[in-house]
Tab-separated table of C-alpha atoms in Angstrom:
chain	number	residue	atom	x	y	z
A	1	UNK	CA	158.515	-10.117	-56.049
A	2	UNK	CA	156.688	-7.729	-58.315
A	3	UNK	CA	156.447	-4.095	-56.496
A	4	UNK	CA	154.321	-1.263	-57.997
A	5	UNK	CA	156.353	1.402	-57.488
A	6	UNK	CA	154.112	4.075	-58.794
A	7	UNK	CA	151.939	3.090	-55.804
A	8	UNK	CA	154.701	3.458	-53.367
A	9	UNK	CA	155.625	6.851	-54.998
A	10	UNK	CA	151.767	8.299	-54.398
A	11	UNK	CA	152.130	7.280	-51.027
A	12	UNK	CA	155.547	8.770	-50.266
A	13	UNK	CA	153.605	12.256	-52.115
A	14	UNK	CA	150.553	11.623	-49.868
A	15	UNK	CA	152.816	12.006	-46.464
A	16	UNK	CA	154.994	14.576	-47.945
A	17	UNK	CA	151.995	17.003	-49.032
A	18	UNK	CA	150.349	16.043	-45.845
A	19	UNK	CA	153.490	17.285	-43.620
A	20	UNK	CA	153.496	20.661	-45.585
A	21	UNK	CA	149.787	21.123	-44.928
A	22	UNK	CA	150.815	20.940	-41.259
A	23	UNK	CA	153.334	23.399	-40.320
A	24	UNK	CA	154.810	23.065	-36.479
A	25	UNK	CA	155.424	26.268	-34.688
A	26	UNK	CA	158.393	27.131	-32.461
A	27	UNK	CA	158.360	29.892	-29.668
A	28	UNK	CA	160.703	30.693	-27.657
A	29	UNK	CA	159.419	31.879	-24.362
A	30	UNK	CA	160.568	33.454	-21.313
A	31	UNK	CA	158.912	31.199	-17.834
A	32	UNK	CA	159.415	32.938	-14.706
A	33	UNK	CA	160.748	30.791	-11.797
A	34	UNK	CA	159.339	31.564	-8.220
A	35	UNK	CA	161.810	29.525	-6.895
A	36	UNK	CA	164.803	31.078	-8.548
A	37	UNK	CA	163.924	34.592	-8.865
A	38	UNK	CA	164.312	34.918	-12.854
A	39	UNK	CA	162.685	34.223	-16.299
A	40	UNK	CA	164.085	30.850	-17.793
A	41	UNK	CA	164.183	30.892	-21.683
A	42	UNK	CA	161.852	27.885	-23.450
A	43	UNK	CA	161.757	26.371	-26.285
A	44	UNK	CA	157.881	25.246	-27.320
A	45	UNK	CA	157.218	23.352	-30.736
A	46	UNK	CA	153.954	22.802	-30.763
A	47	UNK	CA	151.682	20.778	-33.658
A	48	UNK	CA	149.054	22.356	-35.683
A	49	UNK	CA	146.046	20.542	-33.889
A	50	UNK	CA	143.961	22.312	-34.630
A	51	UNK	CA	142.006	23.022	-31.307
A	52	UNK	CA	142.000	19.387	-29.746
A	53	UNK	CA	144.214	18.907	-26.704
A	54	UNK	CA	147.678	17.433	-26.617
A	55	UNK	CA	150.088	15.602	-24.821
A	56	UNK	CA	153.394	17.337	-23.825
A	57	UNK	CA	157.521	15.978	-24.026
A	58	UNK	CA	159.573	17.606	-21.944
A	59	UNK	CA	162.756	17.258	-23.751
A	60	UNK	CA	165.946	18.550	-21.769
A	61	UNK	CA	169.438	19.658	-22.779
A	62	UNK	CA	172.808	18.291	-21.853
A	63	UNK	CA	175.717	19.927	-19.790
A	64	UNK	CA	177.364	22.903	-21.192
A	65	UNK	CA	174.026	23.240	-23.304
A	66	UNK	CA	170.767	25.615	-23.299
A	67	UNK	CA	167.014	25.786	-24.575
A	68	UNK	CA	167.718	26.142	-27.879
A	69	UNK	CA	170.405	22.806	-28.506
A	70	UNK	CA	167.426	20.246	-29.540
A	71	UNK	CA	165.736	23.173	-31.904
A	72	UNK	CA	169.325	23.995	-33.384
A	73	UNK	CA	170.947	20.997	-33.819
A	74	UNK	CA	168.044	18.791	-35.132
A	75	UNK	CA	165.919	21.219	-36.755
A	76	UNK	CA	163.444	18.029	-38.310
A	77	UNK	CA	162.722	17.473	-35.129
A	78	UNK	CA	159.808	20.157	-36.096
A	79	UNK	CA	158.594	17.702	-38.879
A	80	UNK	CA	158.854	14.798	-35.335
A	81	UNK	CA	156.175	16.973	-33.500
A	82	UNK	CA	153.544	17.238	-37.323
A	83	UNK	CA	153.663	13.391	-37.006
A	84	UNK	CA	153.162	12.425	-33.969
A	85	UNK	CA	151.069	15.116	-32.973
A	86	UNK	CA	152.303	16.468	-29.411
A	87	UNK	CA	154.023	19.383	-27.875
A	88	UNK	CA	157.797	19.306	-26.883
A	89	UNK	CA	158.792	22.035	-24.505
A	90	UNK	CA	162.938	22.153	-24.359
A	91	UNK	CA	163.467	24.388	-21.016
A	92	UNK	CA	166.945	25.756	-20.196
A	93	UNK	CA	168.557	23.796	-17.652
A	94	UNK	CA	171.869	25.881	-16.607
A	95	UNK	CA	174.971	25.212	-17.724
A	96	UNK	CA	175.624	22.418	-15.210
A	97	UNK	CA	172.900	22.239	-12.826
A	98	UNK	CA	172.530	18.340	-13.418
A	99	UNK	CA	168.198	19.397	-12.801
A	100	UNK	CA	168.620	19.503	-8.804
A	101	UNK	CA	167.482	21.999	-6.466
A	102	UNK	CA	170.696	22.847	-4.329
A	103	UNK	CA	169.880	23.689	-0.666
A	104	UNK	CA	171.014	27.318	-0.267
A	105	UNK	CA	171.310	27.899	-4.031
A	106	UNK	CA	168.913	29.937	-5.028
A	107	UNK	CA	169.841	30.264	-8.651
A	108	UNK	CA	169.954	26.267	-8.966
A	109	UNK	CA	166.195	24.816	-8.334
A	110	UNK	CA	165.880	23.389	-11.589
A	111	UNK	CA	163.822	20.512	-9.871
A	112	UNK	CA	161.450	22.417	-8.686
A	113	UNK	CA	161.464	24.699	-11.903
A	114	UNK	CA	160.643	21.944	-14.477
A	115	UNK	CA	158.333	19.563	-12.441
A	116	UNK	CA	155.990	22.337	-11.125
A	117	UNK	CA	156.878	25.937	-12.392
A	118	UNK	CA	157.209	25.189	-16.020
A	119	UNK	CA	154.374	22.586	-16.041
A	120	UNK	CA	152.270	24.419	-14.494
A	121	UNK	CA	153.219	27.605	-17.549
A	122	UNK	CA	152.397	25.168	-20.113
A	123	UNK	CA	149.257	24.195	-19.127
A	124	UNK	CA	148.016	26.842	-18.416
A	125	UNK	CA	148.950	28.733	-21.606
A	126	UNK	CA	149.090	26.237	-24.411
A	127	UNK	CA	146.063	23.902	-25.423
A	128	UNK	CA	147.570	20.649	-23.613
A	129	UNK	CA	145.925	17.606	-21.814
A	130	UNK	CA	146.846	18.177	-18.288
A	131	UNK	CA	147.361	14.093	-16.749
A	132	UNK	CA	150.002	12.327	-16.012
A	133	UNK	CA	149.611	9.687	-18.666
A	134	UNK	CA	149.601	12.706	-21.265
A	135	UNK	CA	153.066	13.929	-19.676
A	136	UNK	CA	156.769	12.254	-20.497
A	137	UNK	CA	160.139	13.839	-20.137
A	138	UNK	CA	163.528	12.631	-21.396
A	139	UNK	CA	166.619	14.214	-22.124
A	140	UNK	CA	170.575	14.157	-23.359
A	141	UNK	CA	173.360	13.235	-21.564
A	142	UNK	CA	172.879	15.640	-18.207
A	143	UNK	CA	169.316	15.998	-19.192
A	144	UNK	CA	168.934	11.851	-19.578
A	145	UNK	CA	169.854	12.082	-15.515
A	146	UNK	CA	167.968	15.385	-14.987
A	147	UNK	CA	164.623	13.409	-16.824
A	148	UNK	CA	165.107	10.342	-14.642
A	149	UNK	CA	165.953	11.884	-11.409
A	150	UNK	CA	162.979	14.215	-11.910
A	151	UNK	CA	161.030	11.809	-12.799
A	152	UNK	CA	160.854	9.343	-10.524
A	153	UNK	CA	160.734	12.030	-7.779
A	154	UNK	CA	157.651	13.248	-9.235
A	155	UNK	CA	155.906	10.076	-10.591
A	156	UNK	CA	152.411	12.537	-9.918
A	157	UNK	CA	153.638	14.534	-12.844
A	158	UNK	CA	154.860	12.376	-15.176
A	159	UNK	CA	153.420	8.505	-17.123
A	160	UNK	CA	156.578	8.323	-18.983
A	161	UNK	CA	160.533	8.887	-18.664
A	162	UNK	CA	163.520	8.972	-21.200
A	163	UNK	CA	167.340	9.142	-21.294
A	164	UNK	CA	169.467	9.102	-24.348
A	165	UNK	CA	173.499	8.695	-23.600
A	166	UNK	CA	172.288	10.003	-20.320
A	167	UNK	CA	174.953	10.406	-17.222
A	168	UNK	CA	172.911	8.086	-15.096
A	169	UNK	CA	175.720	7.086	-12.876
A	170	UNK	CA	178.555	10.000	-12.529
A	171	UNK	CA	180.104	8.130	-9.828
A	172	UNK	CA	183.014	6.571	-12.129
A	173	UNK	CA	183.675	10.146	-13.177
A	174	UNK	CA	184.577	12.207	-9.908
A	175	UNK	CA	186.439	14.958	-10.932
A	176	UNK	CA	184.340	15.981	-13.923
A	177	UNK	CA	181.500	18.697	-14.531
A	178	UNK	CA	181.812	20.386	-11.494
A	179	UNK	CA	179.317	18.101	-9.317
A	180	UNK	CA	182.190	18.540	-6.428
A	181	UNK	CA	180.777	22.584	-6.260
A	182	UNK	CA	177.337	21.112	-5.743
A	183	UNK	CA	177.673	17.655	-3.523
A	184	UNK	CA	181.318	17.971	-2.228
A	185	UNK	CA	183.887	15.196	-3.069
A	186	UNK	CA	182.632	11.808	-3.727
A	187	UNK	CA	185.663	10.580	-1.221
A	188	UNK	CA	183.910	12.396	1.660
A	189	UNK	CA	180.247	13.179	0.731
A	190	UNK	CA	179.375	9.443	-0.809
A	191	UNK	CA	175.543	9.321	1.163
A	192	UNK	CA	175.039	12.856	-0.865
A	193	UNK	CA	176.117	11.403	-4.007
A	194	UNK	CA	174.735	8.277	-3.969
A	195	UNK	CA	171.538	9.906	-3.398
A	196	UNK	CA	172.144	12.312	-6.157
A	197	UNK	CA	172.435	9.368	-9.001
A	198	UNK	CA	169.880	7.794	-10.749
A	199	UNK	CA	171.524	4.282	-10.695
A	200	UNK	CA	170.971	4.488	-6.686
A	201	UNK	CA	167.017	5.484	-7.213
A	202	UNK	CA	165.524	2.487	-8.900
A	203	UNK	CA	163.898	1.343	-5.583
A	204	UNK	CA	161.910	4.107	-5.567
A	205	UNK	CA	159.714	3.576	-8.767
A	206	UNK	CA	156.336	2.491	-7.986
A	207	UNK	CA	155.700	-1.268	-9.751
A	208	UNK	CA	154.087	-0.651	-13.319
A	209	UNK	CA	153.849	3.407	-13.141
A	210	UNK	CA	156.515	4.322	-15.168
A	211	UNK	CA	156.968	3.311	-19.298
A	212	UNK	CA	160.740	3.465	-19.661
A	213	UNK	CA	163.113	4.434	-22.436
A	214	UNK	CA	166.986	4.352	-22.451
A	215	UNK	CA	169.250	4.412	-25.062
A	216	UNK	CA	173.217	4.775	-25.522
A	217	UNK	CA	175.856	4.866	-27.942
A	218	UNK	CA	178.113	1.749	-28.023
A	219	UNK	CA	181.548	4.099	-28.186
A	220	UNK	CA	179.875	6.610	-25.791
A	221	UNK	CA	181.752	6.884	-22.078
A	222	UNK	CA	178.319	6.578	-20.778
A	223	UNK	CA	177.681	3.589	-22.289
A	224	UNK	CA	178.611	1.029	-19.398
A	225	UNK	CA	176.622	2.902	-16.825
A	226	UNK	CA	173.816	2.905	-19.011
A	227	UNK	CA	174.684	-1.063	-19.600
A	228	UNK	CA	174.455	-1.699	-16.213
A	229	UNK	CA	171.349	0.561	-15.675
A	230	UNK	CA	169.854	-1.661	-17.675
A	231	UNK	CA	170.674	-4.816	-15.905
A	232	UNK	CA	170.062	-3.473	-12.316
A	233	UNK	CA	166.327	-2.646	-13.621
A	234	UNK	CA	166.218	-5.984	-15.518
A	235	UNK	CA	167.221	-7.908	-12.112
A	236	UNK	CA	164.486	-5.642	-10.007
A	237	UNK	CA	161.861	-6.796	-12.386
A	238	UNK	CA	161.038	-3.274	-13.741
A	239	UNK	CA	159.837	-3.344	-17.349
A	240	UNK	CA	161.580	-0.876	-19.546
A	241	UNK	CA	163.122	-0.632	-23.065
A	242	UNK	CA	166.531	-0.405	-23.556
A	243	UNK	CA	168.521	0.289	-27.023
A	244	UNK	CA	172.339	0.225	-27.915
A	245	UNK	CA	173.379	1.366	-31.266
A	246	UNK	CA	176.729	2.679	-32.885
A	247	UNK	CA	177.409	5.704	-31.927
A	248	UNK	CA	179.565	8.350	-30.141
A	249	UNK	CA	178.589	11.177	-26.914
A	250	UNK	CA	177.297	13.623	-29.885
A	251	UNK	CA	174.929	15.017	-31.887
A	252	UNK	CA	175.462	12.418	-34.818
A	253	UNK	CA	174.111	10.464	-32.205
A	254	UNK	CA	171.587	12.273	-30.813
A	255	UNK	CA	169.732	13.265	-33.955
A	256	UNK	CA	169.205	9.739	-34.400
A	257	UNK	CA	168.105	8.692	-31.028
A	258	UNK	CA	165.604	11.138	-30.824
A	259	UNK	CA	163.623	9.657	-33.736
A	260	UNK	CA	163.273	6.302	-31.177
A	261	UNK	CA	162.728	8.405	-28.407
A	262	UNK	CA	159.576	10.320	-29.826
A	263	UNK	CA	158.465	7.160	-31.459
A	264	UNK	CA	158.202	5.480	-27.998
A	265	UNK	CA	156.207	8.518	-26.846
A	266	UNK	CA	153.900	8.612	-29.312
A	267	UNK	CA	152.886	5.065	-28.533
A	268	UNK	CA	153.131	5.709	-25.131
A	269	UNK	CA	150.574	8.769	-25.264
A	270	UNK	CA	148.644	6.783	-27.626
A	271	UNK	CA	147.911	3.869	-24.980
């Protein structure tokens, strides 16, 4: 096979010159919550694009984490949002808030914060198409739950959902990340669990209105509940796409995942 490698070189200059042209800028805002009482720090990488409209990821953080993880820890993820051309807005999510709104818990309406406060902030400050099919979310770990559980609560809001290593089903895990202080014990509160977990949701997305993206680590102690997330929606007939590579609960991980995850976006706001 005879390559011309001096054409292959032009081309690599061509995308490389094209992604310095284009320059992605990151804000970090403050987004008051109503529902909360207090300003919620943001993350907001937006494309240079140059007055035309675009499409928005919400991409959220994992337990223990804030705003600023995905920014931090995976700084190309700038050069992510030059090529395929849409926002990503990385809200904080608490430190374990898990993205519910707690009944009597007025500091924990995450919910309600990132499916109407914070959408509503972006689009009406940022140049952003303003339709569900021009809206995903996905997330990490917590935030892979938080994007599904929010999302198929709110399938108004949002065309598209994510989850990468996310805690889908925290059931096999009791006694960790302080869910007890939000739903009880699992022993004696299972109907509030159960209705808490994303593996026990599936019923409730409407046939054909969701695109659907989960990925996990092979060596990640998520992975089997994100195994068998997959073949629960595979046996209720709902189309999704679902990737296992090597890989451990961390950002090695993650940094790679994303690059799938925003790659299924784009096609997804494409369509």
């Amino acid at each position: 096979m005879n390559i011309n490698f001096s054409r292959y070189i032009l081309v690599a200059m061509f995308f490389i010159v094209g992604f310095q042209l284009k320059a992605a800028q990151v804000d970090t805002i403050e987004v008051f919550s109503a529902s909360m009482g207090k300003k919620i720090k943001t993350v907001v990488i937006s494309p240079d694009a140059k007055g035309k409209p675009v499409p928005t990821l919400y991409l959220l953080h994992g337990y223990s984490g804030n705003y600023s993880n995905w920014i931090n820890k995976v700084p190309y993820i700038k050069t992510l949002v030059d090529r395929y051309n849409y926002m990503v807005v990385c809200p904080d999510g608490g430190y374990g808030s898990w993205y519910w709104d707690v009944k009597g818990d007025k500091d924990n309406q995450y919910e309600t914060f990132v499916s109407k406060e914070l959408v509503a902030h972006v689009e009406s400050n940022y140049d952003v198409c303003q339709s569900r099919e021009s809206r995903a979310i996905t997330g990490l770990s917590m935030g892979g739950h938080g994007a599904f559980y929010i999302g198929i609560r709110h399938q108004d809001v949002y065309g598209a959902l994510g989850s990468t290593a996310g805690g889908v089903d925290f059931r096999p895990f009791p006694n960790n990340w302080e869910i007890v202080n939000r739903l009880g014990t699992y022993a004696e509160n299972k109907e509030a669990w159960d209705s808490h977990v994303v593996m026990e949701m599936l019923h409730q997305i409407k046939p054909n209105s969701l695109k659907l993206f989960v990925d996990c680590g092979t060596d990640d102690f998520f992975y089997t509940v994100n195994q068998k997330l997959h073949e629960k929606m595979t046996y209720l007939n709902i189309p999704h796409t679902f990737v296992s590579m090597p890989g451990k609960h961390n950002w090695d991980y993650w940094s790679q995942s994303i690059q799938l995850q925003m790659a299924f976006f784009d096609q997804f706001f494409r369509n």
